[in-house]
JSON list of C-alpha atoms in Angstrom, two decimals:
[
{"chain": "A", "resi": 1, "resn": "UNK", "atom": "CA", "xyz": [-1.00, 9.21, 23.75]},
{"chain": "A", "resi": 2, "resn": "UNK", "atom": "CA", "xyz": [-3.24, 11.86, 25.56]},
{"chain": "A", "resi": 3, "resn": "UNK", "atom": "CA", "xyz": [-6.65, 11.18, 26.85]},
{"chain": "A", "resi": 4, "resn": "UNK", "atom": "CA", "xyz": [-9.11, 14.13, 27.55]},
{"chain": "A", "resi": 5, "resn": "UNK", "atom": "CA", "xyz": [-12.33, 12.57, 27.59]},
{"chain": "A", "resi": 6, "resn": "UNK", "atom": "CA", "xyz": [-15.21, 13.89, 29.73]},
{"chain": "A", "resi": 7, "resn": "UNK", "atom": "CA", "xyz": [-13.44, 17.10, 30.60]},
{"chain": "A", "resi": 8, "resn": "UNK", "atom": "CA", "xyz": [-16.23, 19.51, 29.29]},
{"chain": "A", "resi": 9, "resn": "UNK", "atom": "CA", "xyz": [-13.19, 20.99, 27.12]},
{"chain": "A", "resi": 10, "resn": "UNK", "atom": "CA", "xyz": [-14.73, 23.79, 24.88]},
{"chain": "A", "resi": 11, "resn": "UNK", "atom": "CA", "xyz": [-11.68, 24.54, 22.73]},
{"chain": "A", "resi": 12, "resn": "UNK", "atom": "CA", "xyz": [-8.77, 22.84, 21.48]},
{"chain": "A", "resi": 13, "resn": "UNK", "atom": "CA", "xyz": [-5.60, 24.70, 22.76]},
{"chain": "A", "resi": 14, "resn": "UNK", "atom": "CA", "xyz": [-2.57, 25.03, 24.64]},
{"chain": "A", "resi": 15, "resn": "UNK", "atom": "CA", "xyz": [-1.20, 21.91, 23.23]},
{"chain": "A", "resi": 16, "resn": "UNK", "atom": "CA", "xyz": [2.22, 23.30, 21.93]},
{"chain": "A", "resi": 17, "resn": "UNK", "atom": "CA", "xyz": [4.06, 21.21, 24.48]},
{"chain": "A", "resi": 18, "resn": "UNK", "atom": "CA", "xyz": [2.97, 17.94, 23.19]},
{"chain": "A", "resi": 19, "resn": "UNK", "atom": "CA", "xyz": [5.68, 17.33, 20.80]},
{"chain": "A", "resi": 20, "resn": "UNK", "atom": "CA", "xyz": [5.46, 13.77, 20.55]},
{"chain": "A", "resi": 21, "resn": "UNK", "atom": "CA", "xyz": [1.78, 12.95, 20.91]},
{"chain": "A", "resi": 22, "resn": "UNK", "atom": "CA", "xyz": [0.62, 10.50, 18.14]},
{"chain": "A", "resi": 23, "resn": "UNK", "atom": "CA", "xyz": [-2.81, 9.88, 19.72]},
{"chain": "A", "resi": 24, "resn": "UNK", "atom": "CA", "xyz": [-5.04, 12.52, 20.92]},
{"chain": "A", "resi": 25, "resn": "UNK", "atom": "CA", "xyz": [-8.67, 11.68, 22.53]},
{"chain": "A", "resi": 26, "resn": "UNK", "atom": "CA", "xyz": [-11.08, 14.39, 23.16]},
{"chain": "A", "resi": 27, "resn": "UNK", "atom": "CA", "xyz": [-14.29, 12.42, 23.33]},
{"chain": "A", "resi": 28, "resn": "UNK", "atom": "CA", "xyz": [-17.43, 13.54, 25.04]},
{"chain": "A", "resi": 29, "resn": "UNK", "atom": "CA", "xyz": [-16.60, 17.43, 25.36]},
{"chain": "A", "resi": 30, "resn": "UNK", "atom": "CA", "xyz": [-18.10, 20.55, 24.01]},
{"chain": "A", "resi": 31, "resn": "UNK", "atom": "CA", "xyz": [-15.82, 21.42, 21.27]},
{"chain": "A", "resi": 32, "resn": "UNK", "atom": "CA", "xyz": [-17.38, 23.10, 18.38]},
{"chain": "A", "resi": 33, "resn": "UNK", "atom": "CA", "xyz": [-14.25, 23.73, 16.07]},
{"chain": "A", "resi": 34, "resn": "UNK", "atom": "CA", "xyz": [-11.18, 21.76, 14.96]},
{"chain": "A", "resi": 35, "resn": "UNK", "atom": "CA", "xyz": [-8.41, 24.14, 15.63]},
{"chain": "A", "resi": 36, "resn": "UNK", "atom": "CA", "xyz": [-4.88, 24.48, 17.09]},
{"chain": "A", "resi": 37, "resn": "UNK", "atom": "CA", "xyz": [-3.40, 21.35, 15.92]},
{"chain": "A", "resi": 38, "resn": "UNK", "atom": "CA", "xyz": [-0.83, 22.66, 13.46]},
{"chain": "A", "resi": 39, "resn": "UNK", "atom": "CA", "xyz": [1.94, 22.29, 16.41]},
{"chain": "A", "resi": 40, "resn": "UNK", "atom": "CA", "xyz": [1.20, 18.56, 16.86]},
{"chain": "A", "resi": 41, "resn": "UNK", "atom": "CA", "xyz": [3.53, 17.52, 13.93]},
{"chain": "A", "resi": 42, "resn": "UNK", "atom": "CA", "xyz": [3.66, 13.60, 15.04]},
{"chain": "A", "resi": 43, "resn": "UNK", "atom": "CA", "xyz": [-0.26, 13.42, 15.43]},
{"chain": "A", "resi": 44, "resn": "UNK", "atom": "CA", "xyz": [-1.46, 10.42, 13.72]},
{"chain": "A", "resi": 45, "resn": "UNK", "atom": "CA", "xyz": [-4.85, 9.43, 15.33]},
{"chain": "A", "resi": 46, "resn": "UNK", "atom": "CA", "xyz": [-7.50, 11.85, 16.43]},
{"chain": "A", "resi": 47, "resn": "UNK", "atom": "CA", "xyz": [-10.68, 11.30, 18.12]},
{"chain": "A", "resi": 48, "resn": "UNK", "atom": "CA", "xyz": [-13.47, 13.85, 18.66]},
{"chain": "A", "resi": 49, "resn": "UNK", "atom": "CA", "xyz": [-16.63, 11.56, 19.16]},
{"chain": "A", "resi": 50, "resn": "UNK", "atom": "CA", "xyz": [-19.49, 13.22, 20.88]},
{"chain": "A", "resi": 51, "resn": "UNK", "atom": "CA", "xyz": [-18.72, 17.11, 20.46]},
{"chain": "A", "resi": 52, "resn": "UNK", "atom": "CA", "xyz": [-20.50, 20.04, 18.64]},
{"chain": "A", "resi": 53, "resn": "UNK", "atom": "CA", "xyz": [-18.04, 19.99, 15.58]},
{"chain": "A", "resi": 54, "resn": "UNK", "atom": "CA", "xyz": [-20.09, 21.33, 12.47]},
{"chain": "A", "resi": 55, "resn": "UNK", "atom": "CA", "xyz": [-17.23, 21.77, 10.04]},
{"chain": "A", "resi": 56, "resn": "UNK", "atom": "CA", "xyz": [-14.25, 19.57, 8.77]},
{"chain": "A", "resi": 57, "resn": "UNK", "atom": "CA", "xyz": [-11.16, 22.17, 8.93]},
{"chain": "A", "resi": 58, "resn": "UNK", "atom": "CA", "xyz": [-7.87, 22.67, 10.20]},
{"chain": "A", "resi": 59, "resn": "UNK", "atom": "CA", "xyz": [-7.06, 18.88, 10.14]},
{"chain": "A", "resi": 60, "resn": "UNK", "atom": "CA", "xyz": [-3.15, 17.69, 10.15]},
{"chain": "A", "resi": 61, "resn": "UNK", "atom": "CA", "xyz": [-1.87, 16.32, 6.91]},
{"chain": "A", "resi": 62, "resn": "UNK", "atom": "CA", "xyz": [-0.20, 13.48, 8.93]},
{"chain": "A", "resi": 63, "resn": "UNK", "atom": "CA", "xyz": [-3.48, 11.97, 10.18]},
{"chain": "A", "resi": 64, "resn": "UNK", "atom": "CA", "xyz": [-3.94, 8.18, 9.76]},
{"chain": "A", "resi": 65, "resn": "UNK", "atom": "CA", "xyz": [-7.17, 7.73, 11.77]},
{"chain": "A", "resi": 66, "resn": "UNK", "atom": "CA", "xyz": [-9.99, 10.42, 12.34]},
{"chain": "A", "resi": 67, "resn": "UNK", "atom": "CA", "xyz": [-13.06, 9.61, 14.35]},
{"chain": "A", "resi": 68, "resn": "UNK", "atom": "CA", "xyz": [-15.80, 12.28, 14.31]},
{"chain": "A", "resi": 69, "resn": "UNK", "atom": "CA", "xyz": [-18.94, 10.23, 15.07]},
{"chain": "A", "resi": 70, "resn": "UNK", "atom": "CA", "xyz": [-21.78, 12.09, 17.08]},
{"chain": "A", "resi": 71, "resn": "UNK", "atom": "CA", "xyz": [-21.04, 15.69, 16.00]},
{"chain": "A", "resi": 72, "resn": "UNK", "atom": "CA", "xyz": [-23.23, 18.10, 13.80]},
{"chain": "A", "resi": 73, "resn": "UNK", "atom": "CA", "xyz": [-21.16, 17.80, 10.66]},
{"chain": "A", "resi": 74, "resn": "UNK", "atom": "CA", "xyz": [-23.29, 18.31, 7.64]},
{"chain": "A", "resi": 75, "resn": "UNK", "atom": "CA", "xyz": [-20.91, 18.25, 4.62]},
{"chain": "A", "resi": 76, "resn": "UNK", "atom": "CA", "xyz": [-17.64, 15.93, 4.03]},
{"chain": "A", "resi": 77, "resn": "UNK", "atom": "CA", "xyz": [-15.00, 18.47, 2.91]},
{"chain": "A", "resi": 78, "resn": "UNK", "atom": "CA", "xyz": [-11.60, 19.60, 3.13]},
{"chain": "A", "resi": 79, "resn": "UNK", "atom": "CA", "xyz": [-10.14, 16.10, 3.34]},
{"chain": "A", "resi": 80, "resn": "UNK", "atom": "CA", "xyz": [-8.16, 15.92, 0.17]},
{"chain": "A", "resi": 81, "resn": "UNK", "atom": "CA", "xyz": [-4.83, 17.07, 1.80]},
{"chain": "A", "resi": 82, "resn": "UNK", "atom": "CA", "xyz": [-4.93, 13.89, 4.20]},
{"chain": "A", "resi": 83, "resn": "UNK", "atom": "CA", "xyz": [-2.86, 11.61, 1.96]},
{"chain": "A", "resi": 84, "resn": "UNK", "atom": "CA", "xyz": [-2.38, 9.24, 4.88]},
{"chain": "A", "resi": 85, "resn": "UNK", "atom": "CA", "xyz": [-5.61, 8.82, 5.97]},
{"chain": "A", "resi": 86, "resn": "UNK", "atom": "CA", "xyz": [-6.78, 5.17, 6.38]},
{"chain": "A", "resi": 87, "resn": "UNK", "atom": "CA", "xyz": [-9.73, 5.41, 8.64]},
{"chain": "A", "resi": 88, "resn": "UNK", "atom": "CA", "xyz": [-12.42, 7.98, 8.76]},
{"chain": "A", "resi": 89, "resn": "UNK", "atom": "CA", "xyz": [-15.53, 7.45, 11.05]},
{"chain": "A", "resi": 90, "resn": "UNK", "atom": "CA", "xyz": [-18.38, 10.03, 10.59]},
{"chain": "A", "resi": 91, "resn": "UNK", "atom": "CA", "xyz": [-21.46, 7.90, 11.89]},
{"chain": "A", "resi": 92, "resn": "UNK", "atom": "CA", "xyz": [-24.32, 9.74, 13.37]},
{"chain": "A", "resi": 93, "resn": "UNK", "atom": "CA", "xyz": [-23.79, 13.25, 11.97]},
{"chain": "A", "resi": 94, "resn": "UNK", "atom": "CA", "xyz": [-26.12, 15.53, 10.04]},
{"chain": "A", "resi": 95, "resn": "UNK", "atom": "CA", "xyz": [-24.82, 14.65, 6.65]},
{"chain": "A", "resi": 96, "resn": "UNK", "atom": "CA", "xyz": [-26.87, 15.54, 3.40]}
]
């Protein structure tokens, strides 16, 4: 488990050493794009509340829980490969 909340992080990167992380918390940052998660092969839960994300992309197929409330997402897309997903939170976005 890794918590990086309130760190003013602008980009998801440099996570390669995290070979066993199952939960990643990146709440209240400045992230605009979901990226560089492909090395997190054990990731099951991802929290990206209160960022500036606009598009659902580059998500690990192993995810079970995904929290993306309070972002700038306008369209629900690119989720069909998430076969293990049991919980998705998208409240307070700009969905049309």
